[in-house]
Every structure is written in structure tokens, then in C-alpha cells.
Short mmCIF file of C-alpha atoms in Angstrom, two decimals:
data_model
loop_
_atom_site.label_atom_id
_atom_site.label_comp_id
_atom_site.label_asym_id
_atom_site.label_seq_id
_atom_site.Cartn_x
_atom_site.Cartn_y
_atom_site.Cartn_z
CA GLU A 1 4.31 -54.86 24.78
CA ARG A 2 1.63 -53.91 22.30
CA ASN A 3 -2.00 -54.52 23.07
CA TRP A 4 -3.35 -54.48 19.49
CA PRO A 5 -6.93 -55.56 20.32
CA ALA A 6 -7.31 -52.67 22.79
CA ARG A 7 -5.70 -50.22 20.38
CA ARG A 8 -7.96 -51.38 17.57
CA ALA A 9 -11.04 -50.94 19.74
CA SER A 10 -9.89 -47.43 20.65
CA ALA A 11 -9.22 -46.62 17.00
CA GLU A 12 -12.68 -47.89 16.04
CA ARG A 13 -14.26 -45.57 18.63
CA ALA A 14 -12.19 -42.62 17.36
CA LEU A 15 -13.16 -43.38 13.76
CA ALA A 16 -16.84 -43.55 14.70
CA PHE A 17 -16.53 -40.19 16.47
CA LEU A 18 -14.96 -38.58 13.39
CA VAL A 19 -17.60 -39.99 11.06
CA GLU A 20 -20.47 -38.96 13.34
CA ASN A 21 -19.15 -35.42 13.89
CA GLN A 22 -18.48 -34.43 10.30
CA GLN A 23 -20.52 -31.32 9.43
CA GLN A 24 -21.04 -30.24 5.83
CA GLY A 25 -18.03 -32.34 4.89
CA VAL A 26 -15.65 -30.82 7.44
CA TRP A 27 -15.07 -30.81 11.19
CA ALA A 28 -15.83 -28.03 13.63
CA TYR A 29 -15.36 -26.88 17.18
CA PRO A 30 -18.08 -27.97 19.64
CA TRP A 31 -19.80 -24.58 19.28
CA GLY A 32 -20.14 -25.13 15.53
CA HIS A 33 -17.33 -23.05 13.98
CA ARG A 34 -16.08 -25.08 11.02
CA CYS A 35 -12.32 -25.10 10.95
CA GLY A 36 -9.65 -26.02 8.40
CA SER A 37 -7.25 -27.02 11.15
CA ASN A 38 -9.74 -29.36 12.82
CA THR A 39 -10.52 -30.79 9.39
CA GLN A 40 -6.83 -31.37 8.70
CA PHE A 41 -6.39 -33.31 11.94
CA ALA A 42 -9.59 -35.28 11.33
CA LEU A 43 -8.34 -36.27 7.88
CA MET A 44 -5.04 -37.41 9.39
CA GLY A 45 -7.08 -39.51 11.82
CA LEU A 46 -8.96 -41.06 8.91
CA LEU A 47 -5.64 -41.85 7.23
CA ALA A 48 -4.37 -43.49 10.42
CA ALA A 49 -7.57 -45.55 10.65
CA THR A 50 -7.09 -46.71 7.07
CA ARG A 51 -3.49 -47.66 7.78
CA MET A 52 -4.69 -49.71 10.75
CA GLY A 53 -6.98 -51.63 8.43
CA LEU A 54 -10.22 -49.96 9.46
CA GLU A 55 -12.79 -49.13 6.82
CA VAL A 56 -13.48 -45.43 6.43
CA PRO A 57 -16.89 -44.88 4.80
CA GLU A 58 -16.55 -43.66 1.23
CA GLU A 59 -19.26 -41.06 1.80
CA THR A 60 -17.15 -39.53 4.60
CA LEU A 61 -14.22 -39.10 2.23
CA LEU A 62 -16.36 -37.77 -0.62
CA ALA A 63 -18.04 -35.26 1.70
CA ALA A 64 -14.62 -34.13 2.93
CA ALA A 65 -13.38 -33.64 -0.63
CA GLU A 66 -16.40 -31.43 -1.35
CA GLY A 67 -16.28 -29.70 2.04
CA LEU A 68 -12.69 -28.58 1.69
CA TRP A 69 -13.82 -26.07 -0.93
CA GLN A 70 -15.33 -24.03 1.91
CA PHE A 71 -11.83 -22.99 2.91
CA GLN A 72 -10.70 -21.83 -0.55
CA ASP A 73 -10.56 -18.15 -1.34
#
């Protein structure tokens, strides 16, 4: 059995966490080290939220697009 209302509420909390914890366009460890791997998983979480019908703020996506340049050599 699927409990979609509970899953949606959980997904909304996870999305809010990702949006609130974005730093300079990317995501970091709790001690502040920005990390490409954490950013990759956060972006996959944003994709999952979108696929569930949740609205990801455009500014979060734009900041991520800009922030990814930090990891380019």
C-alpha cells in the first residue's frame, strides 16, 4: 500500500531542507566544505521533487547552475 499524502509531506520537508541549505549555489557538509558529490545528490533530490509534482524554486536551480562552476578546473 502506498501512503502518498505522507510521502508527499516527507518530500516537501526534504525539498525545504535542500532549498534552505544551499550555499553559494551548491551544497556542503555540515562543517561548511562545499562538495560536488553532495551537490550531485541534492540535484537528484530536486529532480525527484519535480517528478513528484513539487515546485522547486527557480532561484535554487539558477544558483545551482552558477554554483557548479566552482568545481570546474
